[in-house]
PDB file of C-alpha atoms in Angstrom:
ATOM      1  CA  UNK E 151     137.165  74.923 152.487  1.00  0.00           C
ATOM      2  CA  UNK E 152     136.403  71.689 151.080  1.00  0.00           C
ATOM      3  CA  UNK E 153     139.621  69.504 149.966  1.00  0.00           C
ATOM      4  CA  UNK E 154     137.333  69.083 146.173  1.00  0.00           C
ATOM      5  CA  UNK E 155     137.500  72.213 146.140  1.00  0.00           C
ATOM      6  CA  UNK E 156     140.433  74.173 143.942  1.00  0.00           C
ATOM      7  CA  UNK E 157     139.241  77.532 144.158  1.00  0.00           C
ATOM      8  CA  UNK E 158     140.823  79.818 146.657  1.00  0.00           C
ATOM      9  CA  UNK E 159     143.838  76.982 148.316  1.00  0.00           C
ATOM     10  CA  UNK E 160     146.759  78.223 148.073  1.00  0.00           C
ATOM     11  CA  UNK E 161     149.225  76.780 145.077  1.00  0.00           C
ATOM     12  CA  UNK E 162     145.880  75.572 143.629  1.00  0.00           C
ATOM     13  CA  UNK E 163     143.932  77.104 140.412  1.00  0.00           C
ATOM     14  CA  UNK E 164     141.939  75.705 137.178  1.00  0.00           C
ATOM     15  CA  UNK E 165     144.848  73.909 135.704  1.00  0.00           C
ATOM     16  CA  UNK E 166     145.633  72.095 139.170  1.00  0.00           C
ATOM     17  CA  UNK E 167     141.707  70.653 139.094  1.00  0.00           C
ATOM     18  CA  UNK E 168     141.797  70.149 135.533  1.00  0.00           C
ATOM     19  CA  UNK E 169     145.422  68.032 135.947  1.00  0.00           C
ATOM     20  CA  UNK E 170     143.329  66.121 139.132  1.00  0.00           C
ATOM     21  CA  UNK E 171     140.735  64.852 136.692  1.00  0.00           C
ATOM     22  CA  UNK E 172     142.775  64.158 133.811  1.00  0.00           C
ATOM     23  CA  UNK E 173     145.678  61.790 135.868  1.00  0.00           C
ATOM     24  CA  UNK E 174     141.930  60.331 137.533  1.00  0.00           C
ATOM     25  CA  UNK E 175     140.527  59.469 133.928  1.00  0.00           C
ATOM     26  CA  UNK E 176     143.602  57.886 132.672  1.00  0.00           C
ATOM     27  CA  UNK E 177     144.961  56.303 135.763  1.00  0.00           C
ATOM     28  CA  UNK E 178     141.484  54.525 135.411  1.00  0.00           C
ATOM     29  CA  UNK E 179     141.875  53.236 131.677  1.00  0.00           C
ATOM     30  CA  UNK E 180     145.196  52.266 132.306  1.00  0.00           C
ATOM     31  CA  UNK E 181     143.227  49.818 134.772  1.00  0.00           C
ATOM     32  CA  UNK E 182     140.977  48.765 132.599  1.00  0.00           C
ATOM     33  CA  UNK E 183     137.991  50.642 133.541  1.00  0.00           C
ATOM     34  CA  UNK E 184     135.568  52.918 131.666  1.00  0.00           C
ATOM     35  CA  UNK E 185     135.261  56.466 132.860  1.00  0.00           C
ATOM     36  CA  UNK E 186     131.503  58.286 132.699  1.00  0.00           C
ATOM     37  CA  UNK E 187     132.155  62.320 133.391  1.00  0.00           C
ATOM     38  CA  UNK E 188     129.075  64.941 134.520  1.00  0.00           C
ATOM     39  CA  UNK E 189     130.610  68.345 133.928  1.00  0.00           C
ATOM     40  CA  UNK E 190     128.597  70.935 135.506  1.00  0.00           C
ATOM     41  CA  UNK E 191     128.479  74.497 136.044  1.00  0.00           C
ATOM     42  CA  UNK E 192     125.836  76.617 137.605  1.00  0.00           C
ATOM     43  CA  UNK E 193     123.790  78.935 135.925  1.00  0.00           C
ATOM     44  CA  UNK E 194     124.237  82.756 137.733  1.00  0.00           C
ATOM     45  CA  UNK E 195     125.626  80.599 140.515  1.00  0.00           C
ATOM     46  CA  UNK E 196     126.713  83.359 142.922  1.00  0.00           C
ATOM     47  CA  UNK E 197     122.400  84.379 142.619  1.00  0.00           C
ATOM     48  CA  UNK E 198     121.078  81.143 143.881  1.00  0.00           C
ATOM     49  CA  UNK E 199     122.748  81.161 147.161  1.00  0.00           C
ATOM     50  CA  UNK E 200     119.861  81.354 149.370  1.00  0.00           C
ATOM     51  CA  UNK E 201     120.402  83.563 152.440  1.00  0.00           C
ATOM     52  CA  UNK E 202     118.170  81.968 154.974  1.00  0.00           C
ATOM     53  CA  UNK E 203     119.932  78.109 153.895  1.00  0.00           C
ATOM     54  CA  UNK E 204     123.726  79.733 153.922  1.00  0.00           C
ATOM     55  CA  UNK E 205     123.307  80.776 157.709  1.00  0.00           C
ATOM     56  CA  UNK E 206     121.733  77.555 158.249  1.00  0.00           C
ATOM     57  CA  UNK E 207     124.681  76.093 156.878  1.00  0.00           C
ATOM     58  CA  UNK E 208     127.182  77.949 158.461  1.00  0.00           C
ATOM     59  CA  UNK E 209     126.007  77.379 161.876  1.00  0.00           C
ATOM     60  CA  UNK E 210     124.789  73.487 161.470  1.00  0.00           C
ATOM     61  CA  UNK E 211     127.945  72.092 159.397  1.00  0.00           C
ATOM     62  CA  UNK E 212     131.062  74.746 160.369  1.00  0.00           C
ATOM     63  CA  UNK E 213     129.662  75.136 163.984  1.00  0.00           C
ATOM     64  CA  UNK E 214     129.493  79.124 163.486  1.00  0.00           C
ATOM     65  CA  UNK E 215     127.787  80.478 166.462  1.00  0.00           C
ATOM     66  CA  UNK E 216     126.806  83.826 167.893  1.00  0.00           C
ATOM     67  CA  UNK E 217     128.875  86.961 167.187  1.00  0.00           C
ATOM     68  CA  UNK E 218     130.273  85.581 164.020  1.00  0.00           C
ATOM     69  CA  UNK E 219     126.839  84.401 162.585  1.00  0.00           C
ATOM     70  CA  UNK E 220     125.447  87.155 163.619  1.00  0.00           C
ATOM     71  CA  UNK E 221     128.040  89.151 161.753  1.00  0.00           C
ATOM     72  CA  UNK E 222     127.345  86.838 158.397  1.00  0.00           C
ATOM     73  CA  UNK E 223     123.276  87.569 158.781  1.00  0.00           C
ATOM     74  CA  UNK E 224     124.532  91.069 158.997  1.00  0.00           C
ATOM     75  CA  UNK E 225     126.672  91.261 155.936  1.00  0.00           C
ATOM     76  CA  UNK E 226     123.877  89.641 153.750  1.00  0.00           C
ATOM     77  CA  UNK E 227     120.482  91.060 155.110  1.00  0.00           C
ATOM     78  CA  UNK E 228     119.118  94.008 153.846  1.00  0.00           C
ATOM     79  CA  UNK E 229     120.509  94.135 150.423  1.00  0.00           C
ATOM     80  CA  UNK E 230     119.062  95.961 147.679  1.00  0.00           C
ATOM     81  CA  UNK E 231     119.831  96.356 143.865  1.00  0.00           C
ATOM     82  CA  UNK E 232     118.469  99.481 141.662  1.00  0.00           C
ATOM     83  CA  UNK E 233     119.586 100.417 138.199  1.00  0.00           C
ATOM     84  CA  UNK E 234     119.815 103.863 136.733  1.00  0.00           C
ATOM     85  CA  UNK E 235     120.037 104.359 133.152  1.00  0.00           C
ATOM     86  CA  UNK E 236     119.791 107.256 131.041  1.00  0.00           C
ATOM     87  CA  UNK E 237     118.483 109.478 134.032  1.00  0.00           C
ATOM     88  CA  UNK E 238     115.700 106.851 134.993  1.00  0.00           C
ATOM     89  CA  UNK E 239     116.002 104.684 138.059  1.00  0.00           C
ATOM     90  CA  UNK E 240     114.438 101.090 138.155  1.00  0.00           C
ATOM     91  CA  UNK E 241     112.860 100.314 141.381  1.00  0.00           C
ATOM     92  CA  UNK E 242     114.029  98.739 144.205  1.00  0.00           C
ATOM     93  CA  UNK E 243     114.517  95.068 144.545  1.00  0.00           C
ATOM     94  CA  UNK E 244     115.652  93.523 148.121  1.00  0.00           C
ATOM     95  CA  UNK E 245     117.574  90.749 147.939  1.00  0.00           C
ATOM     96  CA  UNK E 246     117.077  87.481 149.445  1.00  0.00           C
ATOM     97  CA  UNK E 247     119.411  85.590 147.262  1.00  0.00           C
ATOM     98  CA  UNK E 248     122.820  85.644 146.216  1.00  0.00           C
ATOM     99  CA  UNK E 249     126.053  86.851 147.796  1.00  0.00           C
ATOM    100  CA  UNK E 250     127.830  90.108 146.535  1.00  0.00           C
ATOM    101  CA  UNK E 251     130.022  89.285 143.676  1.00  0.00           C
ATOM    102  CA  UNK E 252     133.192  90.948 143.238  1.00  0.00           C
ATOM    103  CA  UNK E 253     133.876  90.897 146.979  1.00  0.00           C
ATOM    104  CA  UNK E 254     136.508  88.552 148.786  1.00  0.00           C
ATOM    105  CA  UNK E 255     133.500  86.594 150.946  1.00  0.00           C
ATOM    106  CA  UNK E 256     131.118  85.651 147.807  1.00  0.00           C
ATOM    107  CA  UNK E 257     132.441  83.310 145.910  1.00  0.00           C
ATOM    108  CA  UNK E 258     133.910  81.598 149.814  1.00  0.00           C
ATOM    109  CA  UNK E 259     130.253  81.860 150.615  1.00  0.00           C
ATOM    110  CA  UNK E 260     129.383  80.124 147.240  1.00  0.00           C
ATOM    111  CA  UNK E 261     131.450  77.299 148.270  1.00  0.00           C
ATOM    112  CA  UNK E 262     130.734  76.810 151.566  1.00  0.00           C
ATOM    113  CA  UNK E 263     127.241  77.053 150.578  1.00  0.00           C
ATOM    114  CA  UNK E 264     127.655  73.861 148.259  1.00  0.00           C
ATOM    115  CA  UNK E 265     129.956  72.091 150.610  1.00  0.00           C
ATOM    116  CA  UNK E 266     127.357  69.300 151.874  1.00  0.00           C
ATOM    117  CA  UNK E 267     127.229  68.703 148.202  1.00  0.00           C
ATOM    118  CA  UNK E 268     130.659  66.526 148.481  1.00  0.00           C
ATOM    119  CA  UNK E 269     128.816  64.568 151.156  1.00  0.00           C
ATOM    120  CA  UNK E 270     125.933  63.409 149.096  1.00  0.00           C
ATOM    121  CA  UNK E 271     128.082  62.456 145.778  1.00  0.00           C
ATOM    122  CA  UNK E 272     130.418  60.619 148.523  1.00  0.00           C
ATOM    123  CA  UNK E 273     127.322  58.178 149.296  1.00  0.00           C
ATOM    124  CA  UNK E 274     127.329  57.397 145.940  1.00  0.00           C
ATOM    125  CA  UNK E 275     130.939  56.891 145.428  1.00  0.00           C
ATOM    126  CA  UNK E 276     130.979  59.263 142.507  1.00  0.00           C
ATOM    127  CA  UNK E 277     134.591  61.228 142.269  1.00  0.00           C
ATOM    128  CA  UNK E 278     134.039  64.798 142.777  1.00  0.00           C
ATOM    129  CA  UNK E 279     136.146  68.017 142.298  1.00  0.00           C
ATOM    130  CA  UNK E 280     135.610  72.031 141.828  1.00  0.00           C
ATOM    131  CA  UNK E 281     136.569  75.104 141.158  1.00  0.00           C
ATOM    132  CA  UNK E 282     134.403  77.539 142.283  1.00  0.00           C
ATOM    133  CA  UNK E 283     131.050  76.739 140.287  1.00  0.00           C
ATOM    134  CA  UNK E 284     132.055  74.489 137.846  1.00  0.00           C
ATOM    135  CA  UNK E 285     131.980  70.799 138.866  1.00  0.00           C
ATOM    136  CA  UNK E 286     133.587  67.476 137.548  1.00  0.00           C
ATOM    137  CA  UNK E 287     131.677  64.358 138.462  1.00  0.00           C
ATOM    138  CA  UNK E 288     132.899  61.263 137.670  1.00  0.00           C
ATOM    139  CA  UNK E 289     133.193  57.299 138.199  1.00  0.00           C
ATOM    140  CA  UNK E 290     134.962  54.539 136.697  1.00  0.00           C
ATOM    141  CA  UNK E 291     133.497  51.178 136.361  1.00  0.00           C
ATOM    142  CA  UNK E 292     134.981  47.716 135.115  1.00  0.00           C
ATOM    143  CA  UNK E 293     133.458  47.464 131.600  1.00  0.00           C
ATOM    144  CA  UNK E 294     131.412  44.678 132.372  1.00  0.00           C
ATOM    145  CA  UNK E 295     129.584  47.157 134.684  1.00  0.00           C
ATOM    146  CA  UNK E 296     128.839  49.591 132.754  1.00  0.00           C
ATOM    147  CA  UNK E 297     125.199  49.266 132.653  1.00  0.00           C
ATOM    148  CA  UNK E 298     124.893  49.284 136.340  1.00  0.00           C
ATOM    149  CA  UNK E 299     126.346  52.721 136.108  1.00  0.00           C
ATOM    150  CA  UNK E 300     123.550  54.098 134.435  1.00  0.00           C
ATOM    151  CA  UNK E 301     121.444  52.666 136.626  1.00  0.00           C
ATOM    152  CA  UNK E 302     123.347  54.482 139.751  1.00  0.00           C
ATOM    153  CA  UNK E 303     123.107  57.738 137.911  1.00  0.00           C
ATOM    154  CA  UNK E 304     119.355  57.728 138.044  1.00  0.00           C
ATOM    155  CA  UNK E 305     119.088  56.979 141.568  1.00  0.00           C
ATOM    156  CA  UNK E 306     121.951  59.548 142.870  1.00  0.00           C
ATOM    157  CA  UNK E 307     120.609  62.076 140.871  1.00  0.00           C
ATOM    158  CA  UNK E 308     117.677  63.097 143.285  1.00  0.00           C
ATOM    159  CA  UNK E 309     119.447  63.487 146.140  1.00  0.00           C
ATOM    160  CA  UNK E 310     121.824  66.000 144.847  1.00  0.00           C
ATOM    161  CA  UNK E 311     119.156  69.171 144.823  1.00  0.00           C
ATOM    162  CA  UNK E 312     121.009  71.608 146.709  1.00  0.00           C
ATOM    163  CA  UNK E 313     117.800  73.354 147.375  1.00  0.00           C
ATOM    164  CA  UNK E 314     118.822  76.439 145.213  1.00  0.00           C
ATOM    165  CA  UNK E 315     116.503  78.156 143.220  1.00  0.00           C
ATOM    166  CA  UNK E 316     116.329  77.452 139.399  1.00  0.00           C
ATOM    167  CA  UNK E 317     117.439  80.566 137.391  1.00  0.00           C
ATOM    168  CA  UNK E 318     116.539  81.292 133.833  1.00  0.00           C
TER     169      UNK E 318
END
């Protein structure tokens, strides 16, 4: 698991990541320095996980191989959803996308899934911490370079497509 990440470390939960950015944000003013803060959390997140890039994933950047990749491709291929309501049954809908919620792998698949995230905001420089979905971005500048910041935020921003699909 990522070391941004608070969600599933042991000792670690929503307070500990909320405590990391807070001490962040004021160790910065106590320097002097102006703090600018993305807060993001993804739409349905657990649904855009894209099987096909996971796997990819999971081989290229943990070095999974063989057996246990093979086992992963298992566990998330040939899933279908269905609804039955009031004696009628929807049809049925294979899914390509998401990992099972409620389950002890999905939301550790969600994260691994995002986990060459961390490496693109670290190009930037930009301070980065989770849990789970939601996301705290952030960067301090020196007042006098504040407009410079802005600047950086419009060219980081296109790198950091994850390649998930949008949701509605």
């Amino acid at each position: 698991m990522p070391t941004t990440q608070s969600a599933y470390h042991r000792f670690h939960s929503t307070e500990t990541a909320v405590t990391k950015l807070y001490n962040d944000l004021l160790v910065a003013a106590d320097g002097g320095q102006m703090s600018a803060l993305c807060l993001l959390d993804v739409t349905a997140a657990f649904d855009t996980v894209v099987h096909t890039l996971l796997l990819d994933r999971l081989a290229r950047q943990f070095r999974l191989r063989e057996n246990v990749l093979e086992w992963f491709r298992s566990y998330l291929s040939d899933r279908t959803f269905g609804a039955i309501y009031g004696g009628n049954t929807s049809r049925v809908v294979v899914i390509f996308c998401s990992v099972p919620q409620g389950s002890v792998l999905g939301p550790r698949l969600f994260i691994l899934y995002i986990a060459d995230l961390t490496d693109n905001i670290d190009k930037h420089d930009v301070n980065f911490h989770a849990y789970a979905d939601d996301s705290h971005l952030y960067i301090h500048v020196i007042a006098a370079t504040r407009f410079q910041l802005l600047q950086d935020s419009n060219t980081a921003s296109p790198t950091l497509d994850t390649g998930c699909p949008q949701t509605d």
